mmCIF file of C-alpha atoms in Angstrom:
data_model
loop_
_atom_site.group_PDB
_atom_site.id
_atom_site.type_symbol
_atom_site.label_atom_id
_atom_site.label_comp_id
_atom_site.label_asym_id
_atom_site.label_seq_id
_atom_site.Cartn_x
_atom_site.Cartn_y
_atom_site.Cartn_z
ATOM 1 C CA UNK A 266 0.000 0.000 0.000
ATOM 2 C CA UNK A 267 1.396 3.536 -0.944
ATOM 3 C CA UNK A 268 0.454 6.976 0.468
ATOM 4 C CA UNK A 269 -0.192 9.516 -2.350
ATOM 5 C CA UNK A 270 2.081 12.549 -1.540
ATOM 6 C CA UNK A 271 1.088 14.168 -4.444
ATOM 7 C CA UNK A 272 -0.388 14.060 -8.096
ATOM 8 C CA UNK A 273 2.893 14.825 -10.840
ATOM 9 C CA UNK A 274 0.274 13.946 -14.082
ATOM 10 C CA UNK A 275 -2.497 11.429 -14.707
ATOM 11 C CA UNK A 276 0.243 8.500 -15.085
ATOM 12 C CA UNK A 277 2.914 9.188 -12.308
ATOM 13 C CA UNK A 278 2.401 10.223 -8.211
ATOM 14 C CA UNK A 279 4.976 10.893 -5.820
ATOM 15 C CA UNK A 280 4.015 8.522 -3.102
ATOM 16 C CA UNK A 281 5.524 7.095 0.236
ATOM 17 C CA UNK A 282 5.514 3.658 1.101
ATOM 18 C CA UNK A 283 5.446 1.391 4.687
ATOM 19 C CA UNK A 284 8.709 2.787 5.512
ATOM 20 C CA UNK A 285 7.860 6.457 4.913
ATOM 21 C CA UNK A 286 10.391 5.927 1.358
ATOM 22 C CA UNK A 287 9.423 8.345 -1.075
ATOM 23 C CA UNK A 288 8.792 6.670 -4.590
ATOM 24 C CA UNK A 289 7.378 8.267 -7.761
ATOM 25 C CA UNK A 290 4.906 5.527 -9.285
ATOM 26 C CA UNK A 291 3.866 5.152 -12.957
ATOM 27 C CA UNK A 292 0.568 3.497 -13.917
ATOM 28 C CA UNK A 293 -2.374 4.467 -16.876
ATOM 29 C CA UNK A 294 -4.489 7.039 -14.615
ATOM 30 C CA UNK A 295 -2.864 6.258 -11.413
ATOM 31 C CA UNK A 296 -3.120 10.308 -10.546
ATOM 32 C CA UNK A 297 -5.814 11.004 -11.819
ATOM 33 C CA UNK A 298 -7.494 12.885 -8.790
ATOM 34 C CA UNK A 299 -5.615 11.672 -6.355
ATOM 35 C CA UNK A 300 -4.968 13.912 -3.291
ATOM 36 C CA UNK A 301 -2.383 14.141 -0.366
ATOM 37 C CA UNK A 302 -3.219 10.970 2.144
ATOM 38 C CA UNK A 303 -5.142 9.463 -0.643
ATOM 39 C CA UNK A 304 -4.149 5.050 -0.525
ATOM 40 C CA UNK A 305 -2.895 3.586 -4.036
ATOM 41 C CA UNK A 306 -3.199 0.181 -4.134
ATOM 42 C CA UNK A 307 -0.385 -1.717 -6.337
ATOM 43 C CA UNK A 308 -2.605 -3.307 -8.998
ATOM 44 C CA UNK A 309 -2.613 -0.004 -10.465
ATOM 45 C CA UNK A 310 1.307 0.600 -10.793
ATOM 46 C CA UNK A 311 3.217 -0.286 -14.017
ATOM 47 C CA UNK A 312 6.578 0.916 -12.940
ATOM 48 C CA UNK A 313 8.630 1.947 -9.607
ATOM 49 C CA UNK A 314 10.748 4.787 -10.033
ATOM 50 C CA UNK A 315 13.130 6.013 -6.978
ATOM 51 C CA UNK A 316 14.370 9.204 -5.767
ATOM 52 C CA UNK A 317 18.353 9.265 -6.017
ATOM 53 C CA UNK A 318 20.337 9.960 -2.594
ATOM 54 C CA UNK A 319 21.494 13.253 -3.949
ATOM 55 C CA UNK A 320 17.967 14.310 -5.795
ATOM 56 C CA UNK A 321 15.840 16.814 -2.908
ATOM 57 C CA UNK A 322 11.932 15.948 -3.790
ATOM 58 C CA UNK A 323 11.403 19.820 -4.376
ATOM 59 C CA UNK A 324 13.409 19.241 -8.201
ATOM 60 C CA UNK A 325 9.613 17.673 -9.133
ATOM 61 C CA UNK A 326 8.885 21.393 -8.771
ATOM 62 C CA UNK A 327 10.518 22.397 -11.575
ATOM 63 C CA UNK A 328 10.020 19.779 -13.992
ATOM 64 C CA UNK A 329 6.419 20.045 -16.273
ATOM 65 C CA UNK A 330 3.371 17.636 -15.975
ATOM 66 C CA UNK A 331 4.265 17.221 -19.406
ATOM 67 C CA UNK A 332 7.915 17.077 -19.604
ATOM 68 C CA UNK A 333 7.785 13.839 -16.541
ATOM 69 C CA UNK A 334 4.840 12.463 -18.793
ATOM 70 C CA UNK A 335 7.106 12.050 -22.079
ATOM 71 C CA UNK A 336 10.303 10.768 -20.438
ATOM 72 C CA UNK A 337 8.139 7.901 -18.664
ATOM 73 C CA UNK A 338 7.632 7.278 -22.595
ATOM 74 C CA UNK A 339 11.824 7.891 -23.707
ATOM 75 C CA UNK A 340 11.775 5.104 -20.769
ATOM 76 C CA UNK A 341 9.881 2.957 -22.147
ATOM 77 C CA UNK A 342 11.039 3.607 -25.322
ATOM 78 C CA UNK A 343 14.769 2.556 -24.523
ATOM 79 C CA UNK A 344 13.902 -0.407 -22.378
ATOM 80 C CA UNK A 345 11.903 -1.850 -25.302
ATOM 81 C CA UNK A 346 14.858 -1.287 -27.429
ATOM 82 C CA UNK A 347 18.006 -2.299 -25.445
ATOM 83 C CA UNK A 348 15.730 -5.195 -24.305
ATOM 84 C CA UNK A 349 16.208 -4.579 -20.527
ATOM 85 C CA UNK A 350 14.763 -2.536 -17.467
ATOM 86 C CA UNK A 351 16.609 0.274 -16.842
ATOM 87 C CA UNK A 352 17.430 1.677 -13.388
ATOM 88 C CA UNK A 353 14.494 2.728 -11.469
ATOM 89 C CA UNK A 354 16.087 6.373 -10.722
ATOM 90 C CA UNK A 355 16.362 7.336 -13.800
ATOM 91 C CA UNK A 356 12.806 9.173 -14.387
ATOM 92 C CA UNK A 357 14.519 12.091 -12.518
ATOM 93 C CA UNK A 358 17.856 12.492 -13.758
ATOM 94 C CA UNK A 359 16.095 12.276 -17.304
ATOM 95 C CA UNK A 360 13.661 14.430 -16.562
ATOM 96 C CA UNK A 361 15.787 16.954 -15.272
ATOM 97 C CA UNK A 362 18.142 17.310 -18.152
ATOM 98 C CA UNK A 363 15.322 16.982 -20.967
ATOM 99 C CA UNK A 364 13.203 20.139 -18.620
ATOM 100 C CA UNK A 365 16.743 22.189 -18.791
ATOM 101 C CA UNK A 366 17.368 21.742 -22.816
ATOM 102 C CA UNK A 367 13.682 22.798 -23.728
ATOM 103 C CA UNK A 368 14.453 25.758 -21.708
ATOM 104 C CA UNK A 369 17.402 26.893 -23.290
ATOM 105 C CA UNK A 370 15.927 25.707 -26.496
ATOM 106 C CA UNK A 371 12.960 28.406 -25.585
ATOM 107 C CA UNK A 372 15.442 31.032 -24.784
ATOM 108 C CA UNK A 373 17.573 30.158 -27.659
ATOM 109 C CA UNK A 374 20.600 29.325 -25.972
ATOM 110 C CA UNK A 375 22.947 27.542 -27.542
ATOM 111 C CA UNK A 376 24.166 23.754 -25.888
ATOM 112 C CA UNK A 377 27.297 23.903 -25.377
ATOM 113 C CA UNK A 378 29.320 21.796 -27.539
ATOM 114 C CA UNK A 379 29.655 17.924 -26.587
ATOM 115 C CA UNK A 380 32.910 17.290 -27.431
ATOM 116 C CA UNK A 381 32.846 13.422 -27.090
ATOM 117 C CA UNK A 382 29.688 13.302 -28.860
ATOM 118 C CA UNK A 383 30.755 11.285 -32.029
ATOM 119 C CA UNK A 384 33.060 8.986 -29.345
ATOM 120 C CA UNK A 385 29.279 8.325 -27.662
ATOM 121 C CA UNK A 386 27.410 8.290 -30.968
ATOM 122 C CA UNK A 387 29.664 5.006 -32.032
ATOM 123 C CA UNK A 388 30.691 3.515 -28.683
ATOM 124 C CA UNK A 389 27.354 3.540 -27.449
ATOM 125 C CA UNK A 390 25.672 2.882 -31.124
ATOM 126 C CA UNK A 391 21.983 1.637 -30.265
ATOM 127 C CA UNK A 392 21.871 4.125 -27.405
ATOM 128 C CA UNK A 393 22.268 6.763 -29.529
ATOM 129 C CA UNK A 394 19.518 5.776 -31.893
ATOM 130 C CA UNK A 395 16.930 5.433 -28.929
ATOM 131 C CA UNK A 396 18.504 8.873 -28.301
ATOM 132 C CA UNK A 397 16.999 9.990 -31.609
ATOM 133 C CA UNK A 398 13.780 8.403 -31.535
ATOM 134 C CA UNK A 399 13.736 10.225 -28.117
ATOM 135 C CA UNK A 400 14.168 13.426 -29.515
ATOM 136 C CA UNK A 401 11.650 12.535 -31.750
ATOM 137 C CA UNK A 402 9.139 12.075 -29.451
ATOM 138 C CA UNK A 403 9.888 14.981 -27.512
ATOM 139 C CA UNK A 404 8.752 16.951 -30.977
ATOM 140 C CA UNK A 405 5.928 14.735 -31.675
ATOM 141 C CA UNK A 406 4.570 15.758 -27.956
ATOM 142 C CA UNK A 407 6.005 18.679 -26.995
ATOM 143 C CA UNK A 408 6.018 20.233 -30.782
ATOM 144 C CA UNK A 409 9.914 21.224 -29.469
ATOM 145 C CA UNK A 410 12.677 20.368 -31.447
ATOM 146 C CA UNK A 411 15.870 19.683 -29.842
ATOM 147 C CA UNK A 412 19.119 19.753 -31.431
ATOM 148 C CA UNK A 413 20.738 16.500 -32.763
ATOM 149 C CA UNK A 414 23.356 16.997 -29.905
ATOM 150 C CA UNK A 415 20.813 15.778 -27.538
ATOM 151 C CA UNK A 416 20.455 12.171 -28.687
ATOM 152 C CA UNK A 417 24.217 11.658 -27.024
ATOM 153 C CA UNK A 418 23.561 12.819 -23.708
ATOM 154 C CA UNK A 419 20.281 11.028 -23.578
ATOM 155 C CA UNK A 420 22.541 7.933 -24.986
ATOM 156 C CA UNK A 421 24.119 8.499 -21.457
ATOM 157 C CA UNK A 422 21.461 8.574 -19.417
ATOM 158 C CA UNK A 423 20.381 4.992 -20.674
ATOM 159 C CA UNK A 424 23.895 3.897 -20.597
ATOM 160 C CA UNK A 425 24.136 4.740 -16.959
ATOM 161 C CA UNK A 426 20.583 3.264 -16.279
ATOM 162 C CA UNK A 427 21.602 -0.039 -16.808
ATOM 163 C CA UNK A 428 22.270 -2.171 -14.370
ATOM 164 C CA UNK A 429 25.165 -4.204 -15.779
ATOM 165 C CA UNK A 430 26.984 -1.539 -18.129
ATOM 166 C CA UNK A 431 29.622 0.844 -16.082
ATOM 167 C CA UNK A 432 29.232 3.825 -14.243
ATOM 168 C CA UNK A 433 28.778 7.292 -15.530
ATOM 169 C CA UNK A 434 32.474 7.889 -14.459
ATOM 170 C CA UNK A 435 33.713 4.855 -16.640
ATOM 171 C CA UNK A 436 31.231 5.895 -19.642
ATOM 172 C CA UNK A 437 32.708 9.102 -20.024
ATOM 173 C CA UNK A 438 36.293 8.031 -19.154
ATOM 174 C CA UNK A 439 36.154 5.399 -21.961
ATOM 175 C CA UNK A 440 34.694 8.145 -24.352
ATOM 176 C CA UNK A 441 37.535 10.584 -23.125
ATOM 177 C CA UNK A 442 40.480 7.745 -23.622
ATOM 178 C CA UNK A 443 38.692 6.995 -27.357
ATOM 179 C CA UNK A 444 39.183 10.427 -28.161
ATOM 180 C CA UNK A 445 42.997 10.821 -27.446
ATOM 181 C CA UNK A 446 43.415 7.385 -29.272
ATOM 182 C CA UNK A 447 41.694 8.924 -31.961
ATOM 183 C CA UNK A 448 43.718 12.446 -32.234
ATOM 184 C CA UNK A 449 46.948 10.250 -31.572
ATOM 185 C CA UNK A 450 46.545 8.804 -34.841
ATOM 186 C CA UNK A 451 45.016 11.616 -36.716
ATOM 187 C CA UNK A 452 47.840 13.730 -35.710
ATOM 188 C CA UNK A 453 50.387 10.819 -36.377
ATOM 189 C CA UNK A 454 49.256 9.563 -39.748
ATOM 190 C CA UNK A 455 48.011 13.461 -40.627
ATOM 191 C CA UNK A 456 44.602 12.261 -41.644
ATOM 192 C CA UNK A 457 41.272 12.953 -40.545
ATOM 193 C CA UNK A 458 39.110 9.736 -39.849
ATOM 194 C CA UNK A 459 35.301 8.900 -41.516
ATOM 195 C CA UNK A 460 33.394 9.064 -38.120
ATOM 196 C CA UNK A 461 30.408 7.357 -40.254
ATOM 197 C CA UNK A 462 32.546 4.039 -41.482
ATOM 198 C CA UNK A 463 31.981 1.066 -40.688
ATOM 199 C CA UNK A 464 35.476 0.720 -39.930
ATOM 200 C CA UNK A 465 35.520 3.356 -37.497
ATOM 201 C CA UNK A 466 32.575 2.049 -35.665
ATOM 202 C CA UNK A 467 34.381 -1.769 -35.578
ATOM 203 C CA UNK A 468 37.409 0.641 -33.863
ATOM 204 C CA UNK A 469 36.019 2.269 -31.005
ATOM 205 C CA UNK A 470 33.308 -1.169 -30.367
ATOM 206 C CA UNK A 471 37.105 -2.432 -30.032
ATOM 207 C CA UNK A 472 37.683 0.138 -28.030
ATOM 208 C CA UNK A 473 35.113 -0.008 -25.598
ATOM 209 C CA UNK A 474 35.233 -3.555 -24.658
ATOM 210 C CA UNK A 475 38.619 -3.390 -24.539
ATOM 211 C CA UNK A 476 38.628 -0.957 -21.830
ATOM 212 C CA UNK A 477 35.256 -2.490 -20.062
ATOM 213 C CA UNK A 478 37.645 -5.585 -19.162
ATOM 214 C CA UNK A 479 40.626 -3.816 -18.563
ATOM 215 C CA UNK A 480 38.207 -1.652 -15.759
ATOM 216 C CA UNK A 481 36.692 -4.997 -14.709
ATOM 217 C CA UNK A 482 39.710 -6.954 -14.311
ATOM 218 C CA UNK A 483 38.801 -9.379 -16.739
ATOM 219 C CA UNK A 484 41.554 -9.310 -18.957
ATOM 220 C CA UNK A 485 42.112 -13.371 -19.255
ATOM 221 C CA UNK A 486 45.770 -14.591 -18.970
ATOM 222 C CA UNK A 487 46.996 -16.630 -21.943
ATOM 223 C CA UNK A 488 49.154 -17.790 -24.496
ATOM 224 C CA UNK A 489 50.425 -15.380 -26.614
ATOM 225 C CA UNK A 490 50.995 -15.321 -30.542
ATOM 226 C CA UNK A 491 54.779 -14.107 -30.479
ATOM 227 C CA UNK A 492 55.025 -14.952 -33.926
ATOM 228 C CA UNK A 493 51.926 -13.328 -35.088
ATOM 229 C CA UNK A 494 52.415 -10.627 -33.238
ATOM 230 C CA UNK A 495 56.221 -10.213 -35.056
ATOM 231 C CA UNK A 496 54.734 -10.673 -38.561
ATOM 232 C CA UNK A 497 52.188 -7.519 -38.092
ATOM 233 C CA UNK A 498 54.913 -5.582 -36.532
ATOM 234 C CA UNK A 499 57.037 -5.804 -39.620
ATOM 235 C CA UNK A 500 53.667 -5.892 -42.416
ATOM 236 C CA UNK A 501 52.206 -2.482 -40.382
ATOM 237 C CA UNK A 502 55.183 -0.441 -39.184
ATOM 238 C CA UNK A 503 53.680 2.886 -38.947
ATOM 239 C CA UNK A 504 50.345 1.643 -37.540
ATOM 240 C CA UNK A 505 53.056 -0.598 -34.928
ATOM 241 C CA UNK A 506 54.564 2.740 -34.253
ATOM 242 C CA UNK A 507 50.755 4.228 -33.339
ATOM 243 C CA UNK A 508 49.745 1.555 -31.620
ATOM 244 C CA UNK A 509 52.921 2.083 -29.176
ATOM 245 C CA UNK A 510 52.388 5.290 -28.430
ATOM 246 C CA UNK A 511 49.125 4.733 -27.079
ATOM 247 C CA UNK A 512 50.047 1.598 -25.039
ATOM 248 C CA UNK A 513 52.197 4.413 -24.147
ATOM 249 C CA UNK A 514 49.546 6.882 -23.192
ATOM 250 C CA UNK A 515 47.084 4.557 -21.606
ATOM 251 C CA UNK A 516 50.108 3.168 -19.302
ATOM 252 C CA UNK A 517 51.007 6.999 -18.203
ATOM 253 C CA UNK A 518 47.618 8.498 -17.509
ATOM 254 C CA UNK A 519 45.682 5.866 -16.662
ATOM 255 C CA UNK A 520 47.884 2.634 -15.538
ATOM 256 C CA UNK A 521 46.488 0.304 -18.137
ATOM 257 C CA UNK A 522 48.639 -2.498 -19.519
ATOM 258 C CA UNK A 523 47.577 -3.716 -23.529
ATOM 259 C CA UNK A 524 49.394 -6.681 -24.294
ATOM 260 C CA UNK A 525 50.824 -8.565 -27.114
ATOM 261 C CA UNK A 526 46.998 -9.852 -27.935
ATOM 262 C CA UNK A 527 45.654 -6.618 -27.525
ATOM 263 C CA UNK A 528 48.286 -4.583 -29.369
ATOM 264 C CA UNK A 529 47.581 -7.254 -32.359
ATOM 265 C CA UNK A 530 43.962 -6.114 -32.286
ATOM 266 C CA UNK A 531 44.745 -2.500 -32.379
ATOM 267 C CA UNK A 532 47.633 -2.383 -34.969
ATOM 268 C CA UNK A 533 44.931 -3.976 -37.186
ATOM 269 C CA UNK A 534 42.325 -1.499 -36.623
ATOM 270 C CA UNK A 535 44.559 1.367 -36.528
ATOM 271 C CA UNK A 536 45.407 0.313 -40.257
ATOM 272 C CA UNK A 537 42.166 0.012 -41.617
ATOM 273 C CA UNK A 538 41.115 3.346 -40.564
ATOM 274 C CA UNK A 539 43.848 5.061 -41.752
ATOM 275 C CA UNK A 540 43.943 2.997 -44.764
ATOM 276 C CA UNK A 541 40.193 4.277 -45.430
ATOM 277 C CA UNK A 542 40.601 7.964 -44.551
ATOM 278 C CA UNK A 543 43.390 7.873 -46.802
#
């Protein structure tokens, strides 16, 4: 049984529960009419959504009936999509940074610049694309239209929302560490890199999981190819060269060992995407 604290829309009320926890709760009409004190009894909920630590209830002030009523839809939208529930405190955070862009979209402020926003856009692929269809919906309800820019940050906040992906921290660390691989070999090989190949895209996927089990410790101990690993050496010298200087970088600023295995991996996808921008 759940205590209504208060009506947000039709579909979502800020309630308490048995142990006085404040919860926001998400159900067809389940605020419709409802007052302070009124009972809600759980046949009506759809969805749980909890306050974080850090988030004071008075932020539901400032966030629009409407704006809470079409990120319980982005929500639903991206857990349809990736195929998973996402983390029950999202609502807010979401909430909170969609109700901020529509009002500097309304005052015609500019958002500032993202600058790992094509690192997200191809690290975090299908998160991106729900990020999209978000901002899509947002103009189909709201009649605002946000700025392509948008779909990456909204990419994070589903990224963040699930349970077994990293933290927010890690997310934007593996983004950052992307990004000086990628102006490493720019600025090495004097090229600029297609950010739309497929090529690229196979790179920083690379990437990512590379650096998921390297923050995990689950980089596996085995056998390596010595003779393999010789053979590219001498067949990609230049991309050999590259690929040392960020085993180089990632050992200095961040203490993170790529071994023979690994460096195999990267020489060969340091090659093709210099081969193709070239």
């Amino acid at each position: 049984m759940y205590t209504t604290v208060k009506s947000l829309n039709n579909n979502l009320v800020l309630v308490t529960d048995e142990h006085q926890e404040e919860l926001i709760l998400f159900g067809k009409g389940i605020g419709f009419k409802k007052k302070k004190g009124d009972a809600i009894t759980s046949d009506l909920i759809v969805k749980i959504y909890q306050m974080k630590g850090s988030q004071p209830v008075s932020i539901l002030d400032e966030i629009s009936p409407e704006v809470l009523s079409v990120t319980g839809k982005i929500i639903q939208l991206g857990e349809e999509g990736l195929n998973q529930k996402l983390s029950s405190t999202i609502l807010i955070s979401l909430a909170d940074h969609l109700q901020f862009a529509i009002e500097r979209n309304q005052m015609n402020t500019q958002l500032s610049e993202n600058t790992l926003q094509w690192e997200i856009k191809f690290l975090y692929y299908k998160e991106f694309e729900l990020g999209k269809k978000a901002l899509e919906l947002v103009k189909e309800e709201l009649g605002i239209d946000l700025p392509e820019a948008e779909a990456s940050f909204i990419a994070l906040h589903f990224v963040n929302a699930q349970d077994d992906q990293e933290s927010k921290n890690e997310t934007l660390l593996i983004a950052k560490i992307t990004k000086s691989m990628v102006k490493i070999i720019q600025s090495l090989f004097n090229v600029s890199l297609n950010k739309e190949s497929i090529n690229y895209s196979r790179f920083v996927t690379h990437i990512r999981y590379f650096m998921n089990r390297q923050l995990h410790n689950k980089v596996e101990a085995k056998q390596s190819d010595g003779k393999l690993y010789l053979i590219i050496q001498e067949q990609y010298q230049k991309s050999y060269a590259c690929a040392l200087m960020i085993r180089e970088l990632l050992k200095k600023e961040y203490n993170l060992v790529i071994s023979d295995d690994e460096m195999i991996y990267l020489i060969i996808h340091i090659e093709r995407v210099v081969s193709e921008a070239k």
